[in-house]
Amino acid sequence: MGLLWLLQAWGSRPAARACRAVVFDMGGVLLPSPYACARDWEVRNGVPPGTVRRAVACGRHDRPWMKYMRGELTADEFVRAFARQCFDITNSPVPVDSFLSDLTSKEMSQQLPAMTEAIRCIRAEGLKTAVLSNNFYLHSGASFLPLDRKQFDVIVESCREGICKPDPRIYTLCLERLGVQPNESIFLDDIGQNLKAAAQLGMNTLKVDDPEVALKELENFLGFPLRGAVPFTRSVRPTMEIPQVPLQKYLENVLGSHTTGSLLIRQFSHGQSNPTYYVEYGDRRLVLRKKPPGKLLPSAHAVEREYRVLRALAEAGVPVPRALAFCEDSSIIGTPFYLMEYCAGHVYKDPSLPGLEPSQRRAIYAAMNQVLAQIHSVDLKAAGLEDYGKHGNYVQRQVQTWTKQYRATETHTIPAMERLIEWLPLHLPQAHQVTLVHGDFSSLSFWSRLDNLIFHPERPQVLAVLDWELSTLGDPISDVAYSCMAHYLPSSFSLLKGLGNCDLTHLGIPTAEEHFHTYCGHMGIPPIEGWNFYMAFSFFRVAAILQGVYKRSLTGQASSATAESGGKQAESMADLAWDFATKEGFRVFKAMPPMTPSGRPYSTWAWQGPFPRRSYVTVPHSSSAPAHLILSPEGLSGRAQDLYRRLRRFMDAHVYPAEQALRDHQVSQTRWTLHPLVEELKGKAKSEGLWNLFLPLETDPEVRYGAGLTNLEYAHLCELMGMSLHAPEIFNCSAPDTGNMEVLLRYGTEEQKERWLQPLLDGEIRSCFAMTEPQVASSDATNIESSIVEEEGFYVLNGHKWWISGALDPRCRLCVFMGKTNPGAPRHKQQSMLLVPMDTPGVTVTRPLSVYGLDDPPAGHGEILFENVRVPKANMLLGPGRGFEIAQGRLGPGRIHHCMRLIGFAERALALMKERAFGAAGLSSDYPLAQFFAWARALRLADGPDEVHRTTVAKLELQAP
């Protein structure tokens, strides 16, 4: 029987707090009990009852089971050791290998449905969830975790951490990653000693003997139901409650007195602007939409317009919910509201539509496209909507409206928004036809689901289009562009989950261009120019909306628990908008007729600092000059300028003074060992927030891993770090780790990120990238010859690599290996990338290579043999045949970083020259100049020779119209 352990008997506990996280054990809680599995296995194999339980429990911490749980034994080693232990108990052979097979069988890998529903309800209420499991590695090398990782904010496995329950450290680790205090969590386990240890830390605990009974007790503890919940709803937040008695009386008047029963009200977790509620009264299921409380912006949150357009569209045959009544009387529930019928159907959370076949995905997107064209084809006069908005100048008015909205909610300066506010009015597109526009018809909502569209549960049909608050008369292309935003966002962006790094052809999802051409076919119109403008405007508008949501969250008016975190993404959306504005500028420029070159004035200004430099911008001196690249730190955002100043102070105070000691170490007998000063300075940099500055905002939009800088902003910091050869590592911004971390972040699975990305981000380990080969011109990645062959759940690697930077570093634990999985595939689909632990048998670093006589220790540049190296299939990055694609994505940012560091080399060299004109000292290790020269020359080959880059640029120019 389940028991909620309050644990007063085990000591006093901190004052109670509201629960913020629920932590689950895996076996016996989320999955069937392993002891029940053991009992069945013992019966089937004639093993004395209780043998497994005795073997698990007996002995000290060094017993085989605990060592296996801590990851100290492989599956093969465990089977042998556990078999010996069971033999000692039974005095007869025990087939332990078959027990491990049973323990990880399909039947034991199915998550209990009641737990799945409970987790969904818990997360809908805004609580965090975690798995804390004593877990083990399988024969394949992967851990046994047959769960959907997306259900959990944190996953802690003992085999990966090297510590097991009931060790207090593993509980503390889980709580730290969740960001909660012990008394803000509750832990579910089926083993008493594990619960006791958690309780001693101050965690609430619940013993699970019967999962159904345990869930009832968990419901009582949390105070909300864990089953039977309406999808995407939660209990009403305290600040968003509505009075039930007057609402019930109003419902009786609208629905008729014959409607009786209890009144149930739940709040939809989405609906950032107008609070939306699920209302169940008697046998009627309704949706209530109301204006938010408090002072509102002019003309915003017009629920009366929503009600009007819903009524009109229903008569025109557009799929919308049936609108029942509109109430202007604010005395009923505090603000005006309207009622519509609840439409049950399928809401897709992820625009990549996981779990569907490619043909099904195509059909879903085709249905969405068709219904958008249906909306834009509504006869305004027949629908009574001719006066629903102004005719003409729609985009101009929208730019003005969203600029005003942004200004009204502005909390800090966003440089990209300032540039867009200036650029958009100057580049308005030609007017198109006037139609009804939805205004928020996106292939995803702000909160990661296609929840403005409800689909039929069994066929690709749109049952209802929701959220008409922003609808008006206007330019239909703005709706089409808005519906394509997902195509330009990364899938890792939780607020606006996107398709930017997905293989759309493989998924069966149309590209943005295909989507637009299909729409034009439905409407019978030719494709228009200026697509980049419409995308820039779409992201500009999103940025303004998110800024408004963020501002309201500061006053408690926003209706979503994620509003505060979501609003902070306004800056990243503005940066995306500016990217499209830049593309539109290039399109217009390329379309201009050739002009005779003429002399132009240039502006030059100097920057003052410890190492003076020159900055140039080439811009015609005219009042209409377009916005230009930020070529001076003074043009950066306030936050980026602050990082720049702090980085410069750190370099002056700590890095430059340490250089001579580090140079001396590089020519000493101990040069292949770590100098303690590097680790000391890394600790200082990390503590001052000067850490992982390289990760671009577009790759890390939630700023979970890096500093949230754009590539343009980081370029200035990268240049500053380039003034010292030792600086990049001190700030955890050195190659090849930076490229490998970006690869893991963009293309890695959650398991790969957990195992490799986090230690790299923490600076605990280093890595290398194995692509270049001695027998082929490896600057063209399609030439590589190393082989990757699939074999019995593994990949077997064979190849000869060299110039593998970082391979000799004693901290190097990971190699990103590139080889061919299918030599017969199209040229750019033959290659794949795998994650190879450096201690894998068959990986041999044969020698360090020198660059102009420099060893570059302790990282070095290694020559490596890969001989029958076996790695699990789970170590594949992105998928077979995607290696060239990953390589291109990896090398792009790397080239930018190298270029900016080279500028730093040059600036430092000039500063040193001003102190002492270049004599023999410059050739010695007393100054960094010799190393600067060696690196500068080597970098003309490192990421592809100059000739290849020039050829590529020439081809692009010759192909241009």
PDB file of N, CA and C in Angstrom, residues 562-614:
ATOM      1  N   THR A 562       4.844  30.537 -18.441  1.00  0.00           N
ATOM      2  CA  THR A 562       6.080  30.681 -19.205  1.00  0.00           C
ATOM      3  C   THR A 562       6.219  32.066 -19.826  1.00  0.00           C
ATOM      4  N   ALA A 563       5.306  32.961 -19.481  1.00  0.00           N
ATOM      5  CA  ALA A 563       5.318  34.277 -20.117  1.00  0.00           C
ATOM      6  C   ALA A 563       6.612  35.023 -19.860  1.00  0.00           C
ATOM      7  N   GLU A 564       7.097  34.967 -18.618  1.00  0.00           N
ATOM      8  CA  GLU A 564       8.307  35.717 -18.289  1.00  0.00           C
ATOM      9  C   GLU A 564       9.501  35.216 -19.083  1.00  0.00           C
ATOM     10  N   SER A 565       9.705  33.894 -19.097  1.00  0.00           N
ATOM     11  CA  SER A 565      10.836  33.356 -19.853  1.00  0.00           C
ATOM     12  C   SER A 565      10.636  33.578 -21.343  1.00  0.00           C
ATOM     13  N   GLY A 566       9.381  33.478 -21.810  1.00  0.00           N
ATOM     14  CA  GLY A 566       9.121  33.674 -23.227  1.00  0.00           C
ATOM     15  C   GLY A 566       9.381  35.095 -23.672  1.00  0.00           C
ATOM     16  N   GLY A 567       9.002  36.064 -22.847  1.00  0.00           N
ATOM     17  CA  GLY A 567       9.198  37.449 -23.221  1.00  0.00           C
ATOM     18  C   GLY A 567      10.646  37.824 -23.415  1.00  0.00           C
ATOM     19  N   LYS A 568      11.522  37.162 -22.712  1.00  0.00           N
ATOM     20  CA  LYS A 568      12.948  37.472 -22.801  1.00  0.00           C
ATOM     21  C   LYS A 568      13.544  37.075 -24.143  1.00  0.00           C
ATOM     22  N   GLN A 569      12.782  36.359 -24.949  1.00  0.00           N
ATOM     23  CA  GLN A 569      13.279  35.952 -26.258  1.00  0.00           C
ATOM     24  C   GLN A 569      13.050  37.022 -27.322  1.00  0.00           C
ATOM     25  N   ALA A 570      12.503  38.158 -26.926  1.00  0.00           N
ATOM     26  CA  ALA A 570      12.237  39.218 -27.909  1.00  0.00           C
ATOM     27  C   ALA A 570      13.503  39.606 -28.661  1.00  0.00           C
ATOM     28  N   GLU A 571      14.613  39.645 -27.969  1.00  0.00           N
ATOM     29  CA  GLU A 571      15.857  40.058 -28.608  1.00  0.00           C
ATOM     30  C   GLU A 571      16.289  39.079 -29.696  1.00  0.00           C
ATOM     31  N   SER A 572      16.163  37.780 -29.425  1.00  0.00           N
ATOM     32  CA  SER A 572      16.566  36.804 -30.439  1.00  0.00           C
ATOM     33  C   SER A 572      15.646  36.853 -31.649  1.00  0.00           C
ATOM     34  N   MET A 573      14.348  37.120 -31.434  1.00  0.00           N
ATOM     35  CA  MET A 573      13.431  37.249 -32.563  1.00  0.00           C
ATOM     36  C   MET A 573      13.765  38.483 -33.401  1.00  0.00           C
ATOM     37  N   ALA A 574      14.161  39.549 -32.731  1.00  0.00           N
ATOM     38  CA  ALA A 574      14.546  40.762 -33.453  1.00  0.00           C
ATOM     39  C   ALA A 574      15.794  40.520 -34.297  1.00  0.00           C
ATOM     40  N   ASP A 575      16.726  39.754 -33.768  1.00  0.00           N
ATOM     41  CA  ASP A 575      17.929  39.433 -34.532  1.00  0.00           C
ATOM     42  C   ASP A 575      17.589  38.632 -35.789  1.00  0.00           C
ATOM     43  N   LEU A 576      16.648  37.690 -35.667  1.00  0.00           N
ATOM     44  CA  LEU A 576      16.220  36.929 -36.843  1.00  0.00           C
ATOM     45  C   LEU A 576      15.559  37.842 -37.871  1.00  0.00           C
ATOM     46  N   ALA A 577      14.744  38.748 -37.377  1.00  0.00           N
ATOM     47  CA  ALA A 577      14.092  39.688 -38.287  1.00  0.00           C
ATOM     48  C   ALA A 577      15.130  40.499 -39.057  1.00  0.00           C
ATOM     49  N   TRP A 578      16.159  40.942 -38.347  1.00  0.00           N
ATOM     50  CA  TRP A 578      17.186  41.747 -39.019  1.00  0.00           C
ATOM     51  C   TRP A 578      17.961  40.922 -40.043  1.00  0.00           C
ATOM     52  N   ASP A 579      18.132  39.626 -39.781  1.00  0.00           N
ATOM     53  CA  ASP A 579      18.774  38.754 -40.767  1.00  0.00           C
ATOM     54  C   ASP A 579      17.993  38.766 -42.081  1.00  0.00           C
ATOM     55  N   PHE A 580      16.659  38.699 -41.990  1.00  0.00           N
ATOM     56  CA  PHE A 580      15.839  38.724 -43.200  1.00  0.00           C
ATOM     57  C   PHE A 580      15.879  40.095 -43.866  1.00  0.00           C
ATOM     58  N   ALA A 581      15.942  41.141 -43.063  1.00  0.00           N
ATOM     59  CA  ALA A 581      16.063  42.483 -43.643  1.00  0.00           C
ATOM     60  C   ALA A 581      17.354  42.594 -44.446  1.00  0.00           C
ATOM     61  N   THR A 582      18.426  42.021 -43.914  1.00  0.00           N
ATOM     62  CA  THR A 582      19.704  42.032 -44.624  1.00  0.00           C
ATOM     63  C   THR A 582      19.604  41.263 -45.934  1.00  0.00           C
ATOM     64  N   LYS A 583      18.941  40.093 -45.902  1.00  0.00           N
ATOM     65  CA  LYS A 583      18.759  39.307 -47.126  1.00  0.00           C
ATOM     66  C   LYS A 583      17.957  40.090 -48.165  1.00  0.00           C
ATOM     67  N   GLU A 584      16.934  40.792 -47.719  1.00  0.00           N
ATOM     68  CA  GLU A 584      16.129  41.584 -48.651  1.00  0.00           C
ATOM     69  C   GLU A 584      16.964  42.687 -49.269  1.00  0.00           C
ATOM     70  N   GLY A 585      17.852  43.278 -48.474  1.00  0.00           N
ATOM     71  CA  GLY A 585      18.742  44.302 -49.006  1.00  0.00           C
ATOM     72  C   GLY A 585      19.641  43.759 -50.102  1.00  0.00           C
ATOM     73  N   PHE A 586      20.177  42.550 -49.898  1.00  0.00           N
ATOM     74  CA  PHE A 586      21.012  41.929 -50.923  1.00  0.00           C
ATOM     75  C   PHE A 586      20.198  41.615 -52.175  1.00  0.00           C
ATOM     76  N   ARG A 587      18.929  41.170 -51.984  1.00  0.00           N
ATOM     77  CA  ARG A 587      18.101  40.853 -53.150  1.00  0.00           C
ATOM     78  C   ARG A 587      17.874  42.097 -53.993  1.00  0.00           C
ATOM     79  N   VAL A 588      17.551  43.199 -53.350  1.00  0.00           N
ATOM     80  CA  VAL A 588      17.312  44.447 -54.073  1.00  0.00           C
ATOM     81  C   VAL A 588      18.584  44.909 -54.768  1.00  0.00           C
ATOM     82  N   PHE A 589      19.720  44.781 -54.058  1.00  0.00           N
ATOM     83  CA  PHE A 589      21.000  45.218 -54.622  1.00  0.00           C
ATOM     84  C   PHE A 589      21.352  44.424 -55.878  1.00  0.00           C
ATOM     85  N   LYS A 590      21.160  43.082 -55.819  1.00  0.00           N
ATOM     86  CA  LYS A 590      21.490  42.239 -56.964  1.00  0.00           C
ATOM     87  C   LYS A 590      20.561  42.505 -58.146  1.00  0.00           C
ATOM     88  N   ALA A 591      19.358  42.983 -57.842  1.00  0.00           N
ATOM     89  CA  ALA A 591      18.403  43.262 -58.913  1.00  0.00           C
ATOM     90  C   ALA A 591      18.654  44.600 -59.587  1.00  0.00           C
ATOM     91  N   MET A 592      19.531  45.431 -59.003  1.00  0.00           N
ATOM     92  CA  MET A 592      19.813  46.754 -59.572  1.00  0.00           C
ATOM     93  C   MET A 592      20.672  46.615 -60.822  1.00  0.00           C
ATOM     94  N   PRO A 593      20.490  47.494 -61.821  1.00  0.00           N
ATOM     95  CA  PRO A 593      21.333  47.447 -63.023  1.00  0.00           C
ATOM     96  C   PRO A 593      22.768  47.816 -62.672  1.00  0.00           C
ATOM     97  N   PRO A 594      23.741  47.284 -63.444  1.00  0.00           N
ATOM     98  CA  PRO A 594      25.147  47.609 -63.175  1.00  0.00           C
ATOM     99  C   PRO A 594      25.371  49.113 -63.244  1.00  0.00           C
ATOM    100  N   MET A 595      26.272  49.613 -62.395  1.00  0.00           N
ATOM    101  CA  MET A 595      26.575  51.042 -62.359  1.00  0.00           C
ATOM    102  C   MET A 595      28.081  51.224 -62.503  1.00  0.00           C
ATOM    103  N   THR A 596      28.467  52.339 -63.082  1.00  0.00           N
ATOM    104  CA  THR A 596      29.890  52.652 -63.217  1.00  0.00           C
ATOM    105  C   THR A 596      30.445  53.015 -61.845  1.00  0.00           C
ATOM    106  N   PRO A 597      31.537  52.360 -61.440  1.00  0.00           N
ATOM    107  CA  PRO A 597      32.095  52.682 -60.126  1.00  0.00           C
ATOM    108  C   PRO A 597      32.474  54.144 -60.035  1.00  0.00           C
ATOM    109  N   SER A 598      32.262  54.706 -58.911  1.00  0.00           N
ATOM    110  CA  SER A 598      32.621  56.101 -58.704  1.00  0.00           C
ATOM    111  C   SER A 598      33.300  56.235 -57.362  1.00  0.00           C
ATOM    112  N   GLY A 599      34.034  57.294 -57.203  1.00  0.00           N
ATOM    113  CA  GLY A 599      34.724  57.506 -55.934  1.00  0.00           C
ATOM    114  C   GLY A 599      33.729  57.721 -54.812  1.00  0.00           C
ATOM    115  N   ARG A 600      34.037  57.150 -53.656  1.00  0.00           N
ATOM    116  CA  ARG A 600      33.156  57.309 -52.500  1.00  0.00           C
ATOM    117  C   ARG A 600      33.999  57.722 -51.303  1.00  0.00           C
ATOM    118  N   PRO A 601      33.482  58.609 -50.481  1.00  0.00           N
ATOM    119  CA  PRO A 601      34.209  58.952 -49.258  1.00  0.00           C
ATOM    120  C   PRO A 601      34.107  57.801 -48.258  1.00  0.00           C
ATOM    121  N   TYR A 602      35.112  57.653 -47.460  1.00  0.00           N
ATOM    122  CA  TYR A 602      35.145  56.613 -46.440  1.00  0.00           C
ATOM    123  C   TYR A 602      35.306  57.256 -45.073  1.00  0.00           C
ATOM    124  N   SER A 603      34.713  56.648 -44.081  1.00  0.00           N
ATOM    125  CA  SER A 603      34.874  57.159 -42.718  1.00  0.00           C
ATOM    126  C   SER A 603      35.722  56.190 -41.919  1.00  0.00           C
ATOM    127  N   THR A 604      36.639  56.718 -41.144  1.00  0.00           N
ATOM    128  CA  THR A 604      37.547  55.911 -40.340  1.00  0.00           C
ATOM    129  C   THR A 604      37.586  56.481 -38.942  1.00  0.00           C
ATOM    130  N   TRP A 605      37.540  55.593 -37.952  1.00  0.00           N
ATOM    131  CA  TRP A 605      37.697  56.079 -36.579  1.00  0.00           C
ATOM    132  C   TRP A 605      38.573  55.121 -35.805  1.00  0.00           C
ATOM    133  N   ALA A 606      39.174  55.613 -34.743  1.00  0.00           N
ATOM    134  CA  ALA A 606      40.111  54.811 -33.954  1.00  0.00           C
ATOM    135  C   ALA A 606      39.470  54.396 -32.651  1.00  0.00           C
ATOM    136  N   TRP A 607      39.958  53.307 -32.105  1.00  0.00           N
ATOM    137  CA  TRP A 607      39.471  52.780 -30.820  1.00  0.00           C
ATOM    138  C   TRP A 607      40.628  52.831 -29.829  1.00  0.00           C
ATOM    139  N   GLN A 608      40.363  53.332 -28.651  1.00  0.00           N
ATOM    140  CA  GLN A 608      41.413  53.467 -27.654  1.00  0.00           C
ATOM    141  C   GLN A 608      41.373  52.314 -26.674  1.00  0.00           C
ATOM    142  N   GLY A 609      42.496  51.752 -26.365  1.00  0.00           N
ATOM    143  CA  GLY A 609      42.573  50.661 -25.401  1.00  0.00           C
ATOM    144  C   GLY A 609      44.007  50.255 -25.203  1.00  0.00           C
ATOM    145  N   PRO A 610      44.265  49.190 -24.445  1.00  0.00           N
ATOM    146  CA  PRO A 610      45.622  48.743 -24.188  1.00  0.00           C
ATOM    147  C   PRO A 610      46.374  48.409 -25.468  1.00  0.00           C
ATOM    148  N   PHE A 611      45.662  47.879 -26.473  1.00  0.00           N
ATOM    149  CA  PHE A 611      46.277  47.545 -27.748  1.00  0.00           C
ATOM    150  C   PHE A 611      45.475  48.246 -28.834  1.00  0.00           C
ATOM    151  N   PRO A 612      45.906  49.465 -29.271  1.00  0.00           N
ATOM    152  CA  PRO A 612      45.125  50.246 -30.228  1.00  0.00           C
ATOM    153  C   PRO A 612      44.876  49.479 -31.505  1.00  0.00           C
ATOM    154  N   ARG A 613      43.740  49.761 -32.143  1.00  0.00           N
ATOM    155  CA  ARG A 613      43.399  49.131 -33.406  1.00  0.00           C
ATOM    156  C   ARG A 613      42.680  50.135 -34.277  1.00  0.00           C
ATOM    157  N   ARG A 614      42.531  49.790 -35.564  1.00  0.00           N
ATOM    158  CA  ARG A 614      41.808  50.643 -36.491  1.00  0.00           C
ATOM    159  C   ARG A 614      40.547  49.944 -36.924  1.00  0.00           C
TER     160      ARG A 614
END
